[in-house]
XYZ file of C-alpha atoms in Angstrom:
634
model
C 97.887 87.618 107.609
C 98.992 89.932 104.332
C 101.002 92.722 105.626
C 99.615 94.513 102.815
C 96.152 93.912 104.427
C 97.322 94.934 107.741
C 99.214 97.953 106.318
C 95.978 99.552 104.285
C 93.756 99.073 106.703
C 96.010 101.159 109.609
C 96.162 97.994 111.830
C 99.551 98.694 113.486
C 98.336 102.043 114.096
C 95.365 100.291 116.218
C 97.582 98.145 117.566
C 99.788 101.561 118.675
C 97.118 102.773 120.429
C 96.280 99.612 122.142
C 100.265 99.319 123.468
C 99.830 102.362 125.022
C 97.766 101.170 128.047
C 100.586 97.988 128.658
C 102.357 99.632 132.172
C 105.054 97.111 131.286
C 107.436 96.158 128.265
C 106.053 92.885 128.758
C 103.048 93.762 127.777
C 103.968 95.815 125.127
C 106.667 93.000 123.539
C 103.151 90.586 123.559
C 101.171 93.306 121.658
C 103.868 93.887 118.874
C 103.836 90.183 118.489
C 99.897 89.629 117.888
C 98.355 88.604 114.885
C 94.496 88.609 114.060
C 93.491 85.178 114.669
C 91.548 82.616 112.052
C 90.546 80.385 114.558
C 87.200 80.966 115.678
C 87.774 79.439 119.006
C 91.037 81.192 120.031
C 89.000 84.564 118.829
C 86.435 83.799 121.279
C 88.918 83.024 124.170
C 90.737 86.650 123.396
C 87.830 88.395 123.339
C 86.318 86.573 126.230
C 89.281 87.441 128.557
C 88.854 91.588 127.206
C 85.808 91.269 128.475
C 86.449 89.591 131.760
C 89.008 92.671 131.769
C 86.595 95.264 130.905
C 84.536 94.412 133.877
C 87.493 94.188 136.558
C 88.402 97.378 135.101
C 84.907 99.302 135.103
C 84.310 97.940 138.543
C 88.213 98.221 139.988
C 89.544 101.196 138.206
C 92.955 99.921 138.278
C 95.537 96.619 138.413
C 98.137 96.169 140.741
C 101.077 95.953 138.194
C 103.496 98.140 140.718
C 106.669 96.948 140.305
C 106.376 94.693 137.292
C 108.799 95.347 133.988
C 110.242 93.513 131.460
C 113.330 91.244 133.089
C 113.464 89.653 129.893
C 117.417 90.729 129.992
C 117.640 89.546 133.434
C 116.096 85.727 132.658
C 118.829 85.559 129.939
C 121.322 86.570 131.938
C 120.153 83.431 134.637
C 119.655 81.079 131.940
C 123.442 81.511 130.975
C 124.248 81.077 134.460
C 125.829 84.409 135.023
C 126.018 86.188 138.417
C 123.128 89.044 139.050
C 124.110 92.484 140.339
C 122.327 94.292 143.378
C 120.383 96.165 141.149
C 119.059 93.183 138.937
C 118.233 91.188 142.441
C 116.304 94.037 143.330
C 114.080 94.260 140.153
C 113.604 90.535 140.497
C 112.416 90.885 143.809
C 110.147 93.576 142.601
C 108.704 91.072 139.756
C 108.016 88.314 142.342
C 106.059 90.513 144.942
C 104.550 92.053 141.754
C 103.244 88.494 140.586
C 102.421 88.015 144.265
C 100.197 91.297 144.342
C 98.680 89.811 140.943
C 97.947 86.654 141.584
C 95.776 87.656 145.128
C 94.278 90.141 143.050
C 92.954 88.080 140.016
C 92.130 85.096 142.428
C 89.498 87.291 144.183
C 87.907 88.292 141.414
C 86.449 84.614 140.335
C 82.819 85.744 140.195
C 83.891 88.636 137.588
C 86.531 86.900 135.476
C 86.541 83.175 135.611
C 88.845 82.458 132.914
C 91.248 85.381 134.267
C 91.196 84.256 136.897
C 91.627 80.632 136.612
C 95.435 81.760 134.977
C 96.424 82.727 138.112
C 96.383 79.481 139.718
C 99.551 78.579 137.468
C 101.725 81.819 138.553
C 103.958 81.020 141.134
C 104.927 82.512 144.751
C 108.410 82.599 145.962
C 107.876 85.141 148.744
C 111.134 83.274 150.834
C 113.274 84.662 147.432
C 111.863 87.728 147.864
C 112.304 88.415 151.568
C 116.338 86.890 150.670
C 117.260 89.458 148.057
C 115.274 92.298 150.430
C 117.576 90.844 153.246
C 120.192 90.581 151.564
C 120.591 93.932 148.904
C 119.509 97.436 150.458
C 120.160 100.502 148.512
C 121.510 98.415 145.784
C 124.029 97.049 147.757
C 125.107 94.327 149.635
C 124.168 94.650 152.866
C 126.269 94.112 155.745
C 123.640 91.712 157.551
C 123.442 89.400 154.566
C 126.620 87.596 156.629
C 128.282 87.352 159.578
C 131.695 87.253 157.786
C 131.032 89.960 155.168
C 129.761 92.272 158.557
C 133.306 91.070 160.084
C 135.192 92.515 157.181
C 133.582 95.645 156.935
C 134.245 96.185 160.380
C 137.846 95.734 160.143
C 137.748 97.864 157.206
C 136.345 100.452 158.976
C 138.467 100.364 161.632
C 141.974 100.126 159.451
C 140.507 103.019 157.459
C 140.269 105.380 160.720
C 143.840 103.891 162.090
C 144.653 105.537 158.516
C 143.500 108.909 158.561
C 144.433 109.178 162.190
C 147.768 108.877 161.069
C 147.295 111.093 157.872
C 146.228 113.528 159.877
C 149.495 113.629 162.291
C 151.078 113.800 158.967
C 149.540 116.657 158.041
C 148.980 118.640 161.177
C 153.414 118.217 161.406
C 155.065 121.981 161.328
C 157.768 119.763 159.643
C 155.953 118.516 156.574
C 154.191 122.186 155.646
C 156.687 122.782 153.226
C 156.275 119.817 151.050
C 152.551 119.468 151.138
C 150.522 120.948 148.622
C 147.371 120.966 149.580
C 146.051 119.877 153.345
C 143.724 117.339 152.962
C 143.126 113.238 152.393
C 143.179 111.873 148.902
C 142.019 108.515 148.028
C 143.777 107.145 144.865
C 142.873 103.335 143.322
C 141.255 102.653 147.170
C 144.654 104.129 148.482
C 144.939 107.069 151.036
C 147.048 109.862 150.143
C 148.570 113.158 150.634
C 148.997 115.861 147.714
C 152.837 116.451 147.877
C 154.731 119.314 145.786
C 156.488 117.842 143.099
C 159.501 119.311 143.829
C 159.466 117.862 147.057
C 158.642 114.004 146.147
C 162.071 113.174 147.723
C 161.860 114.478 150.669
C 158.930 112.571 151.855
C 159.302 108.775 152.598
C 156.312 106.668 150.314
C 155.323 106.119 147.413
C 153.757 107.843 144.377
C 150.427 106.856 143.677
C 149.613 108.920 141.295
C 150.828 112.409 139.550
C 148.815 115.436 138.560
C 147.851 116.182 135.115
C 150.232 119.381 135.072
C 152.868 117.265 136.794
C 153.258 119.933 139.799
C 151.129 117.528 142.193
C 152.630 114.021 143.524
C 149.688 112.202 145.318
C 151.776 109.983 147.857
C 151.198 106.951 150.290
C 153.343 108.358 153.338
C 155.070 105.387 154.709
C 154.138 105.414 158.079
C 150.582 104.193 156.640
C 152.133 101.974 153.818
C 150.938 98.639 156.168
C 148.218 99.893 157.149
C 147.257 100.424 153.436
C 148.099 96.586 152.428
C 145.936 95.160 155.165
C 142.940 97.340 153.793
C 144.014 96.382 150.603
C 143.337 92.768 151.665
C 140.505 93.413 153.457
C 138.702 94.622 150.315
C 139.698 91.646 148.345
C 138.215 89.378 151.039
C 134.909 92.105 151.002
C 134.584 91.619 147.492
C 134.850 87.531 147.576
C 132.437 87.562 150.436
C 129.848 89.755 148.132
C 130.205 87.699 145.028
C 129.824 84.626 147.408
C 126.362 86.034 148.392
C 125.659 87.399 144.969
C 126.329 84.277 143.487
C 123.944 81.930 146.208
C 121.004 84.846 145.799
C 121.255 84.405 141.740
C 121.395 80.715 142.344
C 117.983 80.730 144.559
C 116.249 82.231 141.121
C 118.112 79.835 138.766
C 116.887 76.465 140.654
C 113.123 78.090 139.501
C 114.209 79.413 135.856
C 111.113 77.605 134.772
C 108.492 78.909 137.089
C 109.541 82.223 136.490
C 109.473 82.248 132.658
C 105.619 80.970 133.182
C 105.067 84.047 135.680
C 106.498 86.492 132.763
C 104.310 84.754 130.384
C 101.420 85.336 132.355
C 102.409 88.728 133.456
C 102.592 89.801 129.955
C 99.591 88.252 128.927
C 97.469 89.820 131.740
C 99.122 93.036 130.565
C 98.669 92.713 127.522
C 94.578 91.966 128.061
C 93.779 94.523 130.646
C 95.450 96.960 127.839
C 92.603 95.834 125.628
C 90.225 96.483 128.516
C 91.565 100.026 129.032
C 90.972 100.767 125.813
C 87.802 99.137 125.039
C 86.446 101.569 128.246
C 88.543 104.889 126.586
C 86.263 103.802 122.913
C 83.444 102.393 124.345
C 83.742 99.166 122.919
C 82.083 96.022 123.142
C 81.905 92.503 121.829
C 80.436 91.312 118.675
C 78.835 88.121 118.105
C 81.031 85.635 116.009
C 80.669 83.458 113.330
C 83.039 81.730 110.719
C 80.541 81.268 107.517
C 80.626 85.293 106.386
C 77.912 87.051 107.321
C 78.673 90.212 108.746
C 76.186 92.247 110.529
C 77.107 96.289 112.076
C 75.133 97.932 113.709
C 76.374 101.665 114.159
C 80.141 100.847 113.536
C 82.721 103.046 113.995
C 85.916 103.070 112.324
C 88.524 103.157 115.538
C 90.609 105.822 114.456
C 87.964 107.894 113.300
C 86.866 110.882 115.757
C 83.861 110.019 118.070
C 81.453 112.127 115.611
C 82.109 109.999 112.561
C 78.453 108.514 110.817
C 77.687 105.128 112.180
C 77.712 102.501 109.662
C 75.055 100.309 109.269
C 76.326 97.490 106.945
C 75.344 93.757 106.148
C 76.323 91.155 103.899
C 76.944 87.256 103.783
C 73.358 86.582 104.321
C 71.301 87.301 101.400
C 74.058 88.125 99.088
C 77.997 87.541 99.235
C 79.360 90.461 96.668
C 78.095 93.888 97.943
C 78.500 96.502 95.389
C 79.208 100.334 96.366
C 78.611 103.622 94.546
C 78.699 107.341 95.250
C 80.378 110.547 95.004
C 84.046 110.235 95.437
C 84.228 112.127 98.610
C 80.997 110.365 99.944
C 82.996 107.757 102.180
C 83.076 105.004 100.369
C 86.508 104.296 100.898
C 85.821 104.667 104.478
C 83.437 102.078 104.832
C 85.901 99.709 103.509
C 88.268 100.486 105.553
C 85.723 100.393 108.821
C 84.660 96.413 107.854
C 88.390 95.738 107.327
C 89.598 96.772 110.432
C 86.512 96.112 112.540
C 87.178 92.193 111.345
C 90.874 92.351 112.349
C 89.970 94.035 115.545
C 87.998 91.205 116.389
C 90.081 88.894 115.327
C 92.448 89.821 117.691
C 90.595 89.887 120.621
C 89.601 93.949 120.421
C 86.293 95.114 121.389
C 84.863 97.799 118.948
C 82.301 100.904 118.933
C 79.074 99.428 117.554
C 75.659 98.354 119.571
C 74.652 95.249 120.273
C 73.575 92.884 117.953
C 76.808 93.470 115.691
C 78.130 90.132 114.461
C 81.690 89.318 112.568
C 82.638 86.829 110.578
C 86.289 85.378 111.159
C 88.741 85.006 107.714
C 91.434 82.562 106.714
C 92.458 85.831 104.846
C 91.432 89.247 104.142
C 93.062 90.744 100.778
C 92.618 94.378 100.114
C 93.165 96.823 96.800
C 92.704 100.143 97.745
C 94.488 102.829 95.830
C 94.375 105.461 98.217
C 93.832 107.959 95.416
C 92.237 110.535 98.228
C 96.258 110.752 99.692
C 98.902 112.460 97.660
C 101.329 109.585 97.811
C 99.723 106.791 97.172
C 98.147 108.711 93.953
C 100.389 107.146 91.712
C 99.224 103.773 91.916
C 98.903 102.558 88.321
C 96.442 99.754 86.717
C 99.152 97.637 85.780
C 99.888 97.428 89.409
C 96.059 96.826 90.314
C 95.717 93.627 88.571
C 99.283 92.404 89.479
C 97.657 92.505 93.030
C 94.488 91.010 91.860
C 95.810 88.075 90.038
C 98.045 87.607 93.360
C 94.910 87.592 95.568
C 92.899 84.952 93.002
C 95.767 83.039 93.439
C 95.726 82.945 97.420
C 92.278 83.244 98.235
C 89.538 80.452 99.433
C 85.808 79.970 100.104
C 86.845 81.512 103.866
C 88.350 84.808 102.264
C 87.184 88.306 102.493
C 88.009 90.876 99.340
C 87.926 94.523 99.739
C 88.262 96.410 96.245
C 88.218 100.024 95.624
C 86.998 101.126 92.716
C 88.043 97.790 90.847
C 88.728 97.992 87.107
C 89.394 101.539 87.050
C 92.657 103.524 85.166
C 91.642 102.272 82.246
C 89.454 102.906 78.981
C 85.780 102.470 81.220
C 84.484 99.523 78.622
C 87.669 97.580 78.931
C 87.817 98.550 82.833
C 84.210 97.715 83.673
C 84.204 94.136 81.814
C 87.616 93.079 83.066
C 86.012 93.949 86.772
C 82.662 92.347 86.485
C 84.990 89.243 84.761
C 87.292 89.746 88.618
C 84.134 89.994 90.640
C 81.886 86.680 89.204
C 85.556 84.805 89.332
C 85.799 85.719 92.734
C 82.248 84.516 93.617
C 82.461 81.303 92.121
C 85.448 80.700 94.630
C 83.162 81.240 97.549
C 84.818 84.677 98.547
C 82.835 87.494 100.235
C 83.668 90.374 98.431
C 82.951 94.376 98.793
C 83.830 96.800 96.045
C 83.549 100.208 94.782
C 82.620 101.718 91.487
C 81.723 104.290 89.272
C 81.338 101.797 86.562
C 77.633 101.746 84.963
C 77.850 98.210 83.542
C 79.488 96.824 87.197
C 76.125 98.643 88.977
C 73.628 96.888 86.164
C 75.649 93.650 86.783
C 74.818 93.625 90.204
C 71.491 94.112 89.777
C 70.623 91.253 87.646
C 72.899 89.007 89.317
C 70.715 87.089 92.324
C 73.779 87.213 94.792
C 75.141 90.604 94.493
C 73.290 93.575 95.620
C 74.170 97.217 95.027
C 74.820 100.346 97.718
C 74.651 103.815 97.834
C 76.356 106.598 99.447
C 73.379 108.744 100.502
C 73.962 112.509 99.589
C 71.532 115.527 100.302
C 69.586 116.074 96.486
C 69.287 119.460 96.679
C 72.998 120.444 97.752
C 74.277 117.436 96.543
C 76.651 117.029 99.627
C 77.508 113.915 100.930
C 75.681 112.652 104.184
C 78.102 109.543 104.775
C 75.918 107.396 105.142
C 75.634 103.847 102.947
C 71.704 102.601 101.810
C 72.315 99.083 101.207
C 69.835 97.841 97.839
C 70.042 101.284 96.081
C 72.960 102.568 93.286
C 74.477 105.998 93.329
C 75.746 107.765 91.057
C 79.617 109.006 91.361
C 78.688 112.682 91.739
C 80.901 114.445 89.414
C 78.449 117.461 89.057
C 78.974 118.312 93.008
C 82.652 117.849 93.134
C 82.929 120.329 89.952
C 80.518 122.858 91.393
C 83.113 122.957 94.692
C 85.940 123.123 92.498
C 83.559 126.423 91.209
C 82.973 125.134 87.463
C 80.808 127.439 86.014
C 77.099 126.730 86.369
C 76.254 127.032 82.496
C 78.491 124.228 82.303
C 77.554 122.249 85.039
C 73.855 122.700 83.693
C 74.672 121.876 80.192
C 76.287 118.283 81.688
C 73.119 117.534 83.792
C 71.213 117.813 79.954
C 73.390 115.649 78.591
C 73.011 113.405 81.412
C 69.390 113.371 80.894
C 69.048 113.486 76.902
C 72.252 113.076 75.316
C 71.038 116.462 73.118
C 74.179 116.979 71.989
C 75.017 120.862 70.870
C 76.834 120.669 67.702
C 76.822 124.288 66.399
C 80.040 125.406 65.306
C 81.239 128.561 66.328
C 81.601 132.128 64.634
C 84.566 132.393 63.115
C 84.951 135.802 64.663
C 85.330 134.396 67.874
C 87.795 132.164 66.170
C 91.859 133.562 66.973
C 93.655 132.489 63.601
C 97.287 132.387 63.249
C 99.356 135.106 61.761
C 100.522 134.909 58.280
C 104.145 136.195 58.249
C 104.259 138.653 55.087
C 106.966 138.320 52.714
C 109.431 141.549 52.123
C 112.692 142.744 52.523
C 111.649 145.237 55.347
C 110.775 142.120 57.961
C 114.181 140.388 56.985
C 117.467 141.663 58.641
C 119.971 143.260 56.087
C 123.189 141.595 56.462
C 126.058 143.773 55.225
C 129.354 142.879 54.120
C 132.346 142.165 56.687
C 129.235 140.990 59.395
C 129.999 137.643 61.434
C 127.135 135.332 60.944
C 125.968 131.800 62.039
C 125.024 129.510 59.207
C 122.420 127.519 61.131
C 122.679 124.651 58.732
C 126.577 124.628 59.655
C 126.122 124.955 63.573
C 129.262 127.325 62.059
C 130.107 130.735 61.912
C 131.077 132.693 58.404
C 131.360 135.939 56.565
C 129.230 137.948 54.782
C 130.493 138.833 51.344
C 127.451 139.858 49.166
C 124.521 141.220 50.448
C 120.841 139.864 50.096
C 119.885 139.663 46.110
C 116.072 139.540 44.666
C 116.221 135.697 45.570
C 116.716 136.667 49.508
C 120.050 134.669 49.154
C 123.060 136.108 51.025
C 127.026 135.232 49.536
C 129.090 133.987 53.017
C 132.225 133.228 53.293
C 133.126 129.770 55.121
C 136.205 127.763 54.888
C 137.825 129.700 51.850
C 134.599 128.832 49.607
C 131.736 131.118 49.231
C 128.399 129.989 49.755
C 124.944 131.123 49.235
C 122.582 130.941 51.525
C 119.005 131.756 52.330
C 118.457 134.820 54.470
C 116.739 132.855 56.846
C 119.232 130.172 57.601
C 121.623 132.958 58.769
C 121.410 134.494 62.267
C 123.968 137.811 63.135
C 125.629 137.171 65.464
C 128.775 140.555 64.686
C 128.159 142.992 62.472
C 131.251 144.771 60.583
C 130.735 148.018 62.264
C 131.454 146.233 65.588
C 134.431 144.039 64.461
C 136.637 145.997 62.396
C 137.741 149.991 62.430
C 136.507 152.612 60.318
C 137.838 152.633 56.460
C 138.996 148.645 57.114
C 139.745 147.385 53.637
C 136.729 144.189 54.107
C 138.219 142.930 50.686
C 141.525 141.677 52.712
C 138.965 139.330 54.601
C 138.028 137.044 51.245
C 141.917 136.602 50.006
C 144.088 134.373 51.616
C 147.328 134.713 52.830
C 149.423 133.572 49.912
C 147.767 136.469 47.498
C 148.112 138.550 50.364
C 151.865 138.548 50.268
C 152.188 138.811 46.616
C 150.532 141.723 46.508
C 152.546 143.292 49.392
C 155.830 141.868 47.697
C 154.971 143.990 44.205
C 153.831 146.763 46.403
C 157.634 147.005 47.584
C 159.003 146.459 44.617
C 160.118 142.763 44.983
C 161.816 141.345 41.720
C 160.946 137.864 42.824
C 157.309 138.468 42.744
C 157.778 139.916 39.270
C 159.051 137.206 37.633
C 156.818 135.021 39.367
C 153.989 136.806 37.991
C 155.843 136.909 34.507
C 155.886 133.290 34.964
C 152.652 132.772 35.606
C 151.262 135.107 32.449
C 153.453 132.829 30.098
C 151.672 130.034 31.132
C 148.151 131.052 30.662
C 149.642 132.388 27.100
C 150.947 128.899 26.301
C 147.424 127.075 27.430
């Protein structure tokens, strides 16, 4: 099925729900794996068994799944061969009396569930493996009874360890070992009994260190008068241990000579789970089982969505009969989107063995595939779907779909200028039924609505809405067109009612008003006056930005009649237009009061000459002698 399909129309949120009955991760492993079926007989079977299910669990209340969970892990674990641990025997042995408890239950309820309860007949009993592992493994152990040599052990273990601390305690209770002890008690270190000796004293006691102290002032020692004693328990654990894996190992083995039996009993452990889930939740909803067919008719009587609260507006909805392409209209917040979204998921309910909230006489049709386009535009982020991305989905459904598909399109054709839009959709919707698909749209679209009304296999629907408040009653008239409402969703967004009123008469004559206005109501632009007293005054010295320059210069002749300005820039002087300067110093700000500005126009050479005649230089003299001979001579 097209995840997209299964995505817009919320059916892993149904399927959520559903998994939340399973009392097992078997169960719930099953559910994550199901798929709506297009195989009308398997449909039939799945929603057969729910219903088997539904009346064990009206009539029973509750299943006797105690002790069943997912051993998955543990089967893998067998199937490699590998050795179980106490704790895995014991959920084993809690999965076979669990399958036990099962399979008595569902065979004595033949009358009430047939087919359940034929499935039973295939699970398996191995109540001789059970009563070994609960022989065998108490408190998660292994038991001394499992053996007559592990129960010799662990009495000679016993009996070494009190021949030890009998002797510790001697050790301990001796005036002449006070000084080196550190603390009076028995220590067991690595399955070693020991005695907390001062450091400073580890030489003074005969044994051996076992183990030292974090701070180093504590030497955990084996005293040697227990140093055999020790050894033999050391032994006697080793032999404990081989005994254990020895009984471990024939338990596991008991399990692996029926590997396949038991992966059967999971399968139909999870299965039963899986259906009795259903059943839970068809009694939590209500629910019951529609009539099937696989030609595409679809009949509801008083549908419910199944995420929808319990006080939704039953939908009563047909098509596939008397017409294959149903056509829907209506305000935008009428539900129209809803009642797509109710057929879409009722039919994947179904198909997947769920009953749903409707009354009797409901009938589905199954789909080799169900393609939706629904733009969501009602949720914030799904808003931004775009047209492009509309028919990119539609030419991928044409491409994919049969005469055994079911289309749901919301408001096809739309994003678009509305001729374009509504001729490219009724162009969509005639393609689609030639190909023998049962299609259900939405529309604002005029020339989709007169389409369907001339066309012999379409039909038009309405979402009803009350004509004197204009709110929406949610509720779809099958063989009448709506309109989309616009005038009530501007009067709750509190457009004013001279406006709304003036819309309904253009709705209704098209009587135009094209008065033009006063021109007194009319706010005209300013007209900037011309004059010196609305222009700055630059004055000379003042930093300015030439804004053709991106560049800064100086001011060396003010304004003249011509509003042009003399600057300064790069040793050339410029004029420019008042306007294309902007201040950005003025004179006042950058240089002192009685500042020669003249010195900022000359460069640096005339600078100096005229300080070297100043002082009297005879160098500059004749250089300015020089110079006045040569203007004589040109």
């Amino acid at each position: 099925m097209n995840f997209t399909t299964l995505e817009k129309l919320q059916y892993q949120e149904l399927k959520d729900i559903v998994k939340s009955y399973c009392v097992s991760g078997l169960g719930k492993q099953l559910l994550d794996k199901l798929m709506p079926s297009s195989n009308l007989a398997i449909v039939k079977t799945r929603l057969n068994e729910t219903t088997e299910a539904r009346v064990i669990v009206d009539a029973e209340g509750h299943v006797p799944f105690l002790g069943v969970s997912n051993i998955e892990h543990i089967m893998t674990k067998l199937a490699k061969g590998m050795i179980l641990d106490p704790s895995e025997l014991i959920s084993m042995s809690d999965f076979l009396r669990g399958c036990r408890n099962i399979k008595k239950f569902m065979l004595d309820k033949e009358f009430f569930a047939p087919v359940l309860s034929s499935y039973a007949n295939s699970m398996a009993e191995f109540k001789n493996v059970e009563e070994e592992i609960n022989f065998a493994i108490k408190a998660n152990r292994v038991d001394s009874a499992a053996s007559r040599e592990l129960k010799r052990i662990r009495h000679h273990i016993e009996t070494t360890e009190e021949k030890i601390k009998e002797r510790l305690t001697k050790f301990l209770n001796n005036s002449a070992n006070k000084t080196y002890i550190q603390e009076f008690f028995i220590s067991q270190k690595d399955d070693r009994y020991t005695i907390p000796i001062k450091a400073s004293y580890k030489n003074h006691v005969q044994g051996t260190i076992v183990e030292i102290s974090s701070k180093g002032a504590t030497v955990f020692m084996e005293p040697s008068i227990v140093a055999k004693l020790n050894g033999e328990l050391a032994t006697l654990k080793a032999e404990e241990a081989v005994e254990e894996y020895q009984i471990l190992a024939s338990l596991s083995g008991l399990l692996m000579n029926h590997l396949h039996a038991l992966h059967i009993n999971m399968e139909l452990i999870s299965q039963y789970d899986m259906v009795f889930a259903k059943a839970k939740f068809s009694k939590q909803i209500g629910g019951m089982e529609p009539r099937l067919n696989d030609y595409g008719y679809i009949q509801v009587i008083n549908g419910r969505h199944p995420l929808l609260p319990g006080n939704a507006v039953p939908l009563q909805f047909t098509i596939g009969k008397d017409y294959r392409s149903l056509i829907i209209t209506g305000p935008n917040a009428g539900g129209k989107t809803v009642v797509l979204k109710t057929i879409g998921l009722l039919t994947l309910a179904t198909m997947s063995g769920f009953h749903i909230v409707a009354d009797e006489g409901t009938e589905l049709a199954i789909f080799d595939h169900i393609f939706v386009d629904i733009g969501d535009n009602q949720s914030m982020e799904n808003a931004l779907s775009t047209f492009s991305s509309h028919m990119k989905n539609l030419s991928d459904i044409m491409r994919a779909s049969n005469n055994h598909t079911l289309l749901i399109l919301d408001e096809i054709g739309s994003g678009t200028e509305p001729n374009e839009g509504a001729a490219l959709a009724i162009a969509i919707l005639e393609e689609f039924y030639q190909m023998g698909c049962i299609t259900i749209a939405t529309t604002h679209y005029g020339e989709i609505k007169r389409f369907s009304e001339m066309h012999p296999d379409f039909m038009n629907a309405a979402m009803r809405f009350n004509s004197e408040t204009l709110e929406p009653l949610y509720q779809l008239m099958i063989g009448t067109s709506g309109e989309s409402n616009a005038l009530w969703i501007s009067k709750k967004m509190n457009v004013r009612a001279e406006v709304l009123q003036r819309a309904q008469d253009y709705m209704n004559h098209k009587d135009y008003q094209l008065t033009r206005v006063q021109d007194s109501k009319i706010r005209k632009p300013k007209v900037e006056k011309a004059g010196r007293a609305a222009i700055i005054e630059f004055a000379k010295g003042d930093r300015v930005k030439l804004l053709d320059h991106d560049d800064v210069g100086l001011v060396y002749q003010e304004m003249n009649q011509f509003y042009n300005v003399t600057v300064y820039y790069k040793g050339e002087m410029l004029e420019v237009h008042v306007k294309r300067l902007a201040l950005e110093l003025p004179a006042t700000e950058l240089y002192p009061e009685g500042y020669d500005l003249e010195t900022l126009f000359v460069d640096y050479q005339e600078r100096k000459l005229q300080h070297d005649i100043e002082r009297g230089s005879k160098k500059a003299l004749r250089k300015i002698h020089k110079q006045i001979k040569e203007d004589h001579q040109q």
